[in-house]
PDB file of C-alpha atoms in Angstrom:
ATOM      1  CA  MET A   1       6.266 -45.666 -71.597  1.00  0.00           C
ATOM      2  CA  SER A   2       9.080 -46.828 -73.919  1.00  0.00           C
ATOM      3  CA  ARG A   3      10.120 -50.489 -74.141  1.00  0.00           C
ATOM      4  CA  LEU A   4      13.452 -52.244 -74.554  1.00  0.00           C
ATOM      5  CA  THR A   5      13.444 -55.062 -77.164  1.00  0.00           C
ATOM      6  CA  LEU A   6      15.863 -57.969 -76.763  1.00  0.00           C
ATOM      7  CA  GLY A   7      15.324 -60.626 -79.412  1.00  0.00           C
ATOM      8  CA  PRO A   8      11.772 -61.879 -79.437  1.00  0.00           C
ATOM      9  CA  ARG A   9      10.958 -60.313 -76.036  1.00  0.00           C
ATOM     10  CA  SER A  10      10.592 -56.692 -74.915  1.00  0.00           C
ATOM     11  CA  PHE A  11      10.763 -55.100 -71.423  1.00  0.00           C
ATOM     12  CA  PRO A  12       9.268 -51.806 -70.211  1.00  0.00           C
ATOM     13  CA  LEU A  13      11.835 -49.121 -69.260  1.00  0.00           C
ATOM     14  CA  ALA A  14      11.705 -47.266 -65.883  1.00  0.00           C
ATOM     15  CA  PRO A  15      10.273 -43.706 -65.931  1.00  0.00           C
ATOM     16  CA  SER A  16      12.858 -41.011 -66.700  1.00  0.00           C
ATOM     17  CA  GLY A  17      11.946 -38.745 -63.631  1.00  0.00           C
ATOM     18  CA  PHE A  18       9.738 -38.148 -60.571  1.00  0.00           C
ATOM     19  CA  THR A  19       6.077 -37.472 -60.800  1.00  0.00           C
ATOM     20  CA  LEU A  20       4.574 -34.253 -59.430  1.00  0.00           C
ATOM     21  CA  VAL A  21       2.991 -36.111 -56.541  1.00  0.00           C
ATOM     22  CA  GLU A  22       6.325 -37.604 -55.508  1.00  0.00           C
ATOM     23  CA  VAL A  23       8.016 -34.208 -55.579  1.00  0.00           C
ATOM     24  CA  LEU A  24       5.273 -32.652 -53.455  1.00  0.00           C
ATOM     25  CA  VAL A  25       5.479 -35.468 -50.911  1.00  0.00           C
ATOM     26  CA  VAL A  26       9.253 -35.058 -50.603  1.00  0.00           C
ATOM     27  CA  LEU A  27       8.918 -31.276 -50.174  1.00  0.00           C
ATOM     28  CA  LEU A  28       6.281 -31.773 -47.501  1.00  0.00           C
ATOM     29  CA  VAL A  29       8.490 -34.196 -45.569  1.00  0.00           C
ATOM     30  CA  VAL A  30      11.482 -31.846 -45.801  1.00  0.00           C
ATOM     31  CA  ALA A  31       9.339 -28.902 -44.637  1.00  0.00           C
ATOM     32  CA  VAL A  32       8.032 -30.856 -41.636  1.00  0.00           C
ATOM     33  CA  ILE A  33      11.525 -31.973 -40.607  1.00  0.00           C
ATOM     34  CA  GLY A  34      12.971 -28.487 -41.124  1.00  0.00           C
ATOM     35  CA  GLY A  35      10.156 -26.893 -39.152  1.00  0.00           C
ATOM     36  CA  GLY A  36      10.718 -29.287 -36.283  1.00  0.00           C
ATOM     37  CA  LEU A  37      14.449 -28.582 -36.222  1.00  0.00           C
ATOM     38  CA  LEU A  38      13.873 -24.821 -36.344  1.00  0.00           C
ATOM     39  CA  THR A  39      11.323 -24.971 -33.533  1.00  0.00           C
ATOM     40  CA  SER A  40      13.700 -27.038 -31.430  1.00  0.00           C
ATOM     41  CA  PHE A  41      16.546 -24.593 -32.086  1.00  0.00           C
ATOM     42  CA  LEU A  42      14.455 -21.545 -31.179  1.00  0.00           C
ATOM     43  CA  ALA A  43      13.147 -23.197 -28.023  1.00  0.00           C
ATOM     44  CA  GLY A  44      16.674 -24.115 -26.966  1.00  0.00           C
ATOM     45  CA  ARG A  45      17.900 -20.590 -27.627  1.00  0.00           C
ATOM     46  CA  THR A  46      15.046 -19.074 -25.625  1.00  0.00           C
ATOM     47  CA  SER A  47      15.698 -21.462 -22.744  1.00  0.00           C
ATOM     48  CA  PHE A  48      19.403 -20.619 -22.734  1.00  0.00           C
ATOM     49  CA  VAL A  49      18.851 -16.845 -22.817  1.00  0.00           C
ATOM     50  CA  SER A  50      16.175 -17.118 -20.120  1.00  0.00           C
ATOM     51  CA  ALA A  51      18.428 -19.108 -17.791  1.00  0.00           C
ATOM     52  CA  ASP A  52      21.357 -16.775 -18.458  1.00  0.00           C
ATOM     53  CA  ALA A  53      19.222 -13.694 -17.766  1.00  0.00           C
ATOM     54  CA  SER A  54      17.908 -15.194 -14.523  1.00  0.00           C
ATOM     55  CA  VAL A  55      21.436 -15.893 -13.280  1.00  0.00           C
ATOM     56  CA  LEU A  56      22.593 -12.431 -14.339  1.00  0.00           C
ATOM     57  CA  ILE A  57      19.944 -10.477 -12.446  1.00  0.00           C
ATOM     58  CA  GLN A  58      20.317 -12.638  -9.351  1.00  0.00           C
ATOM     59  CA  GLN A  59      24.061 -11.992  -9.344  1.00  0.00           C
ATOM     60  CA  GLN A  60      23.531  -8.257  -9.765  1.00  0.00           C
ATOM     61  CA  ALA A  61      21.056  -8.146  -6.868  1.00  0.00           C
ATOM     62  CA  ARG A  62      23.196 -10.298  -4.552  1.00  0.00           C
ATOM     63  CA  GLN A  63      26.319  -8.266  -5.279  1.00  0.00           C
ATOM     64  CA  ALA A  64      24.538  -4.987  -4.591  1.00  0.00           C
ATOM     65  CA  PHE A  65      22.939  -6.048  -1.309  1.00  0.00           C
ATOM     66  CA  ASP A  66      26.089  -7.761  -0.020  1.00  0.00           C
ATOM     67  CA  ASN A  67      28.032  -4.525  -0.482  1.00  0.00           C
ATOM     68  CA  MET A  68      25.353  -2.248   0.946  1.00  0.00           C
ATOM     69  CA  VAL A  69      24.475  -4.314   4.013  1.00  0.00           C
ATOM     70  CA  ARG A  70      28.126  -4.758   4.994  1.00  0.00           C
ATOM     71  CA  GLU A  71      28.931  -1.030   4.779  1.00  0.00           C
ATOM     72  CA  LEU A  72      25.696   0.342   6.187  1.00  0.00           C
ATOM     73  CA  ARG A  73      26.004  -1.740   9.351  1.00  0.00           C
ATOM     74  CA  GLU A  74      29.288   0.032  10.095  1.00  0.00           C
ATOM     75  CA  SER A  75      27.996   3.541   9.369  1.00  0.00           C
ATOM     76  CA  ALA A  76      27.359   6.194  11.988  1.00  0.00           C
ATOM     77  CA  THR A  77      25.894   9.116  10.023  1.00  0.00           C
ATOM     78  CA  ILE A  78      23.150   8.839   7.403  1.00  0.00           C
ATOM     79  CA  SER A  79      21.548  11.478   5.201  1.00  0.00           C
ATOM     80  CA  CYS A  80      19.453  11.524   2.021  1.00  0.00           C
ATOM     81  CA  GLY A  81      19.755  13.325  -1.306  1.00  0.00           C
ATOM     82  CA  GLU A  82      21.890  16.252  -2.381  1.00  0.00           C
ATOM     83  CA  ALA A  83      20.555  18.349   0.504  1.00  0.00           C
ATOM     84  CA  GLY A  84      21.903  15.854   3.048  1.00  0.00           C
ATOM     85  CA  THR A  85      18.613  15.435   4.955  1.00  0.00           C
ATOM     86  CA  THR A  86      19.375  13.691   8.266  1.00  0.00           C
ATOM     87  CA  THR A  87      15.785  13.176   9.455  1.00  0.00           C
ATOM     88  CA  SER A  88      13.620  10.309   8.238  1.00  0.00           C
ATOM     89  CA  CYS A  89      13.570  10.416   4.444  1.00  0.00           C
ATOM     90  CA  THR A  90      13.307   8.465   1.193  1.00  0.00           C
ATOM     91  CA  SER A  91      15.620   9.149  -1.717  1.00  0.00           C
ATOM     92  CA  SER A  92      17.488   7.659  -4.662  1.00  0.00           C
ATOM     93  CA  ARG A  93      20.713   8.758  -2.993  1.00  0.00           C
ATOM     94  CA  LEU A  94      22.170   7.868   0.411  1.00  0.00           C
ATOM     95  CA  ASN A  95      25.141   9.598   2.074  1.00  0.00           C
ATOM     96  CA  PHE A  96      26.981   8.110   5.034  1.00  0.00           C
ATOM     97  CA  GLN A  97      30.233   7.818   6.952  1.00  0.00           C
ATOM     98  CA  ILE A  98      31.635   4.780   8.658  1.00  0.00           C
ATOM     99  CA  VAL A  99      33.512   4.642  11.948  1.00  0.00           C
ATOM    100  CA  ARG A 100      37.179   4.283  11.055  1.00  0.00           C
ATOM    101  CA  SER A 101      38.632   4.180  14.532  1.00  0.00           C
ATOM    102  CA  TYR A 102      38.199   5.055  18.225  1.00  0.00           C
ATOM    103  CA  SER A 103      40.999   6.936  19.932  1.00  0.00           C
ATOM    104  CA  ALA A 104      40.987   8.486  23.419  1.00  0.00           C
ATOM    105  CA  GLY A 105      37.206   8.591  23.395  1.00  0.00           C
ATOM    106  CA  ALA A 106      37.102  10.285  19.993  1.00  0.00           C
ATOM    107  CA  VAL A 107      35.493   8.694  16.956  1.00  0.00           C
ATOM    108  CA  GLU A 108      37.101   9.072  13.558  1.00  0.00           C
ATOM    109  CA  LEU A 109      34.525   9.073  10.769  1.00  0.00           C
ATOM    110  CA  GLY A 110      35.106   8.813   7.037  1.00  0.00           C
ATOM    111  CA  SER A 111      35.129   6.400   4.148  1.00  0.00           C
ATOM    112  CA  ASP A 112      37.062   3.190   3.733  1.00  0.00           C
ATOM    113  CA  VAL A 113      39.829   5.297   2.125  1.00  0.00           C
ATOM    114  CA  ALA A 114      40.191   8.522   4.117  1.00  0.00           C
ATOM    115  CA  ALA A 115      38.999  10.271   7.255  1.00  0.00           C
ATOM    116  CA  GLY A 116      36.378  12.947   6.731  1.00  0.00           C
ATOM    117  CA  GLU A 117      35.162  11.527   3.418  1.00  0.00           C
ATOM    118  CA  PHE A 118      31.573  10.528   2.691  1.00  0.00           C
ATOM    119  CA  VAL A 119      30.340   7.459   0.849  1.00  0.00           C
ATOM    120  CA  HIS A 120      27.390   7.834  -1.531  1.00  0.00           C
ATOM    121  CA  TYR A 121      25.010   5.248  -2.944  1.00  0.00           C
ATOM    122  CA  ILE A 122      23.326   6.764  -5.985  1.00  0.00           C
ATOM    123  CA  ILE A 123      20.711   5.275  -8.322  1.00  0.00           C
ATOM    124  CA  THR A 124      21.390   7.052 -11.587  1.00  0.00           C
ATOM    125  CA  GLY A 125      19.712   6.664 -14.979  1.00  0.00           C
ATOM    126  CA  THR A 126      16.181   6.021 -16.208  1.00  0.00           C
ATOM    127  CA  GLY A 127      14.068   3.051 -17.199  1.00  0.00           C
ATOM    128  CA  ASN A 128      15.689  -0.354 -16.776  1.00  0.00           C
ATOM    129  CA  ASN A 129      19.114   0.959 -17.774  1.00  0.00           C
ATOM    130  CA  ALA A 130      19.816   2.676 -14.460  1.00  0.00           C
ATOM    131  CA  GLN A 131      22.760   1.780 -12.244  1.00  0.00           C
ATOM    132  CA  LEU A 132      23.436   1.631  -8.534  1.00  0.00           C
ATOM    133  CA  VAL A 133      26.733   3.501  -8.151  1.00  0.00           C
ATOM    134  CA  ARG A 134      29.018   3.867  -5.127  1.00  0.00           C
ATOM    135  CA  CYS A 135      31.158   7.010  -4.944  1.00  0.00           C
ATOM    136  CA  ARG A 136      33.173   9.015  -2.420  1.00  0.00           C
ATOM    137  CA  SER A 137      33.508  12.770  -1.859  1.00  0.00           C
ATOM    138  CA  THR A 138      34.533  15.264   0.801  1.00  0.00           C
ATOM    139  CA  ALA A 139      30.977  16.459   1.543  1.00  0.00           C
ATOM    140  CA  ALA A 140      27.571  14.858   2.049  1.00  0.00           C
ATOM    141  CA  THR A 141      25.924  17.525  -0.109  1.00  0.00           C
ATOM    142  CA  THR A 142      28.064  17.040  -3.242  1.00  0.00           C
ATOM    143  CA  ALA A 143      25.876  17.606  -6.338  1.00  0.00           C
ATOM    144  CA  THR A 144      25.060  14.618  -8.503  1.00  0.00           C
ATOM    145  CA  ALA A 145      24.507  16.561 -11.747  1.00  0.00           C
ATOM    146  CA  THR A 146      27.929  15.345 -12.844  1.00  0.00           C
ATOM    147  CA  PHE A 147      30.255  12.803 -11.310  1.00  0.00           C
ATOM    148  CA  GLY A 148      33.310  15.028 -11.743  1.00  0.00           C
ATOM    149  CA  THR A 149      33.352  15.988  -8.068  1.00  0.00           C
ATOM    150  CA  PHE A 150      33.256  12.392  -6.875  1.00  0.00           C
ATOM    151  CA  SER A 151      36.083   9.901  -6.666  1.00  0.00           C
ATOM    152  CA  GLY A 152      36.349   6.119  -6.688  1.00  0.00           C
ATOM    153  CA  CYS A 153      32.980   5.637  -8.416  1.00  0.00           C
ATOM    154  CA  ARG A 154      32.041   2.082  -9.325  1.00  0.00           C
ATOM    155  CA  ALA A 155      28.824   0.307 -10.269  1.00  0.00           C
ATOM    156  CA  LEU A 156      27.403  -2.041  -7.658  1.00  0.00           C
ATOM    157  CA  ALA A 157      24.572  -3.179  -9.957  1.00  0.00           C
ATOM    158  CA  ASN A 158      23.463  -2.743 -13.554  1.00  0.00           C
ATOM    159  CA  TYR A 159      19.996  -3.165 -15.143  1.00  0.00           C
ATOM    160  CA  VAL A 160      18.388  -1.359 -12.213  1.00  0.00           C
ATOM    161  CA  ASN A 161      14.801  -0.167 -12.489  1.00  0.00           C
ATOM    162  CA  GLY A 162      15.401   3.553 -12.137  1.00  0.00           C
ATOM    163  CA  SER A 163      11.860   4.442 -11.045  1.00  0.00           C
ATOM    164  CA  ALA A 164      12.030   6.479  -7.827  1.00  0.00           C
ATOM    165  CA  SER A 165       9.013   4.608  -6.474  1.00  0.00           C
ATOM    166  CA  VAL A 166      10.757   1.234  -6.892  1.00  0.00           C
ATOM    167  CA  SER A 167      14.514   1.514  -6.373  1.00  0.00           C
ATOM    168  CA  ARG A 168      15.297   3.817  -3.448  1.00  0.00           C
ATOM    169  CA  PHE A 169      16.656   4.181   0.081  1.00  0.00           C
ATOM    170  CA  SER A 170      14.505   4.827   3.152  1.00  0.00           C
ATOM    171  CA  TRP A 171      16.079   6.146   6.336  1.00  0.00           C
ATOM    172  CA  ASP A 172      14.294   6.057   9.688  1.00  0.00           C
ATOM    173  CA  SER A 173      16.229   8.358  12.006  1.00  0.00           C
ATOM    174  CA  THR A 174      14.229   7.216  15.045  1.00  0.00           C
ATOM    175  CA  THR A 175      14.986   3.508  14.791  1.00  0.00           C
ATOM    176  CA  ARG A 176      18.255   4.106  12.886  1.00  0.00           C
ATOM    177  CA  ILE A 177      17.246   1.606  10.235  1.00  0.00           C
ATOM    178  CA  VAL A 178      18.079   1.922   6.542  1.00  0.00           C
ATOM    179  CA  THR A 179      15.868   0.078   4.042  1.00  0.00           C
ATOM    180  CA  PRO A 180      17.367  -0.241   0.560  1.00  0.00           C
ATOM    181  CA  SER A 181      14.850  -1.283  -2.112  1.00  0.00           C
ATOM    182  CA  LEU A 182      16.077  -2.465  -5.485  1.00  0.00           C
ATOM    183  CA  GLU A 183      14.653  -4.072  -8.606  1.00  0.00           C
ATOM    184  CA  ILE A 184      16.857  -5.572 -11.309  1.00  0.00           C
ATOM    185  CA  ALA A 185      15.149  -5.861 -14.695  1.00  0.00           C
ATOM    186  CA  TYR A 186      16.945  -7.316 -17.719  1.00  0.00           C
ATOM    187  CA  GLN A 187      15.346  -6.820 -21.142  1.00  0.00           C
ATOM    188  CA  HIS A 188      15.916  -9.105 -24.154  1.00  0.00           C
ATOM    189  CA  PRO A 189      13.687  -9.554 -27.234  1.00  0.00           C
ATOM    190  CA  VAL A 190      14.204 -13.338 -27.258  1.00  0.00           C
ATOM    191  CA  LEU A 191      12.649 -13.793 -23.815  1.00  0.00           C
ATOM    192  CA  PRO A 192       8.955 -14.794 -23.865  1.00  0.00           C
ATOM    193  CA  THR A 193       7.870 -11.788 -21.786  1.00  0.00           C
ATOM    194  CA  GLY A 194      10.514  -9.461 -23.195  1.00  0.00           C
ATOM    195  CA  GLY A 195      12.607  -9.542 -20.023  1.00  0.00           C
ATOM    196  CA  HIS A 196      13.340 -10.920 -16.561  1.00  0.00           C
ATOM    197  CA  THR A 197      12.937  -9.111 -13.257  1.00  0.00           C
ATOM    198  CA  THR A 198      13.782  -9.862  -9.650  1.00  0.00           C
ATOM    199  CA  GLY A 199      10.776  -7.946  -8.422  1.00  0.00           C
ATOM    200  CA  VAL A 200      11.344  -5.371  -5.678  1.00  0.00           C
ATOM    201  CA  LEU A 201      13.918  -6.672  -3.184  1.00  0.00           C
ATOM    202  CA  THR A 202      14.389  -4.994   0.189  1.00  0.00           C
ATOM    203  CA  SER A 203      16.686  -5.312   3.170  1.00  0.00           C
ATOM    204  CA  ARG A 204      16.490  -3.685   6.616  1.00  0.00           C
ATOM    205  CA  VAL A 205      19.830  -2.658   8.085  1.00  0.00           C
ATOM    206  CA  ARG A 206      20.134  -1.337  11.645  1.00  0.00           C
ATOM    207  CA  LEU A 207      23.196   0.837  12.261  1.00  0.00           C
ATOM    208  CA  ARG A 208      25.550  -0.694  14.808  1.00  0.00           C
ATOM    209  CA  ASN A 209      27.389   2.476  15.742  1.00  0.00           C
ATOM    210  CA  PRO A 210      25.826   5.343  17.721  1.00  0.00           C
ATOM    211  CA  ALA A 211      25.104   8.646  16.050  1.00  0.00           C
ATOM    212  CA  SER A 212      28.076  10.963  16.008  1.00  0.00           C
TER     213      SER A 212
END
């Protein structure tokens, strides 16, 4: 260590830099603080995405069931699939008509837009990227290979589990009860389990109007 001489007395000078131990201690402290901040940030991000995903799938499920229950209660004719099966059946597609009006003892059936039309609920797609779609057409047996023959198509729910054993429609022609089953599953790599799901949700809807 060098010394500063002033007259008859001399004083030691301060070291010119940090020692290795001091540098290592500072780096350790910075690493600990940085790690804590990073952990806190990641936890907050995961919590936010998780809460957002939970709200999203609940909204999708509520929107879908609100639409289906309201329309199915007013329907008079129900059939399943492209073949238009009217007996008890289970399918990823439901065809129906609602009662539009009663006149002189006659019942006018159709969609919410036009007499004679059919409304279709179709679960289309695979995996957890399927959709529940509502369309209209002039026939119950309209093919679903393409949507070119349908009109007014809109998605009632996204992120649907497209498995036929999970999301489907069951029609009991004896009791005239429709049971829609639906599972919404949202996938995101940030979520702890890789995704959120509503589980399989079901609703039982008894038709109010007599069979045509």
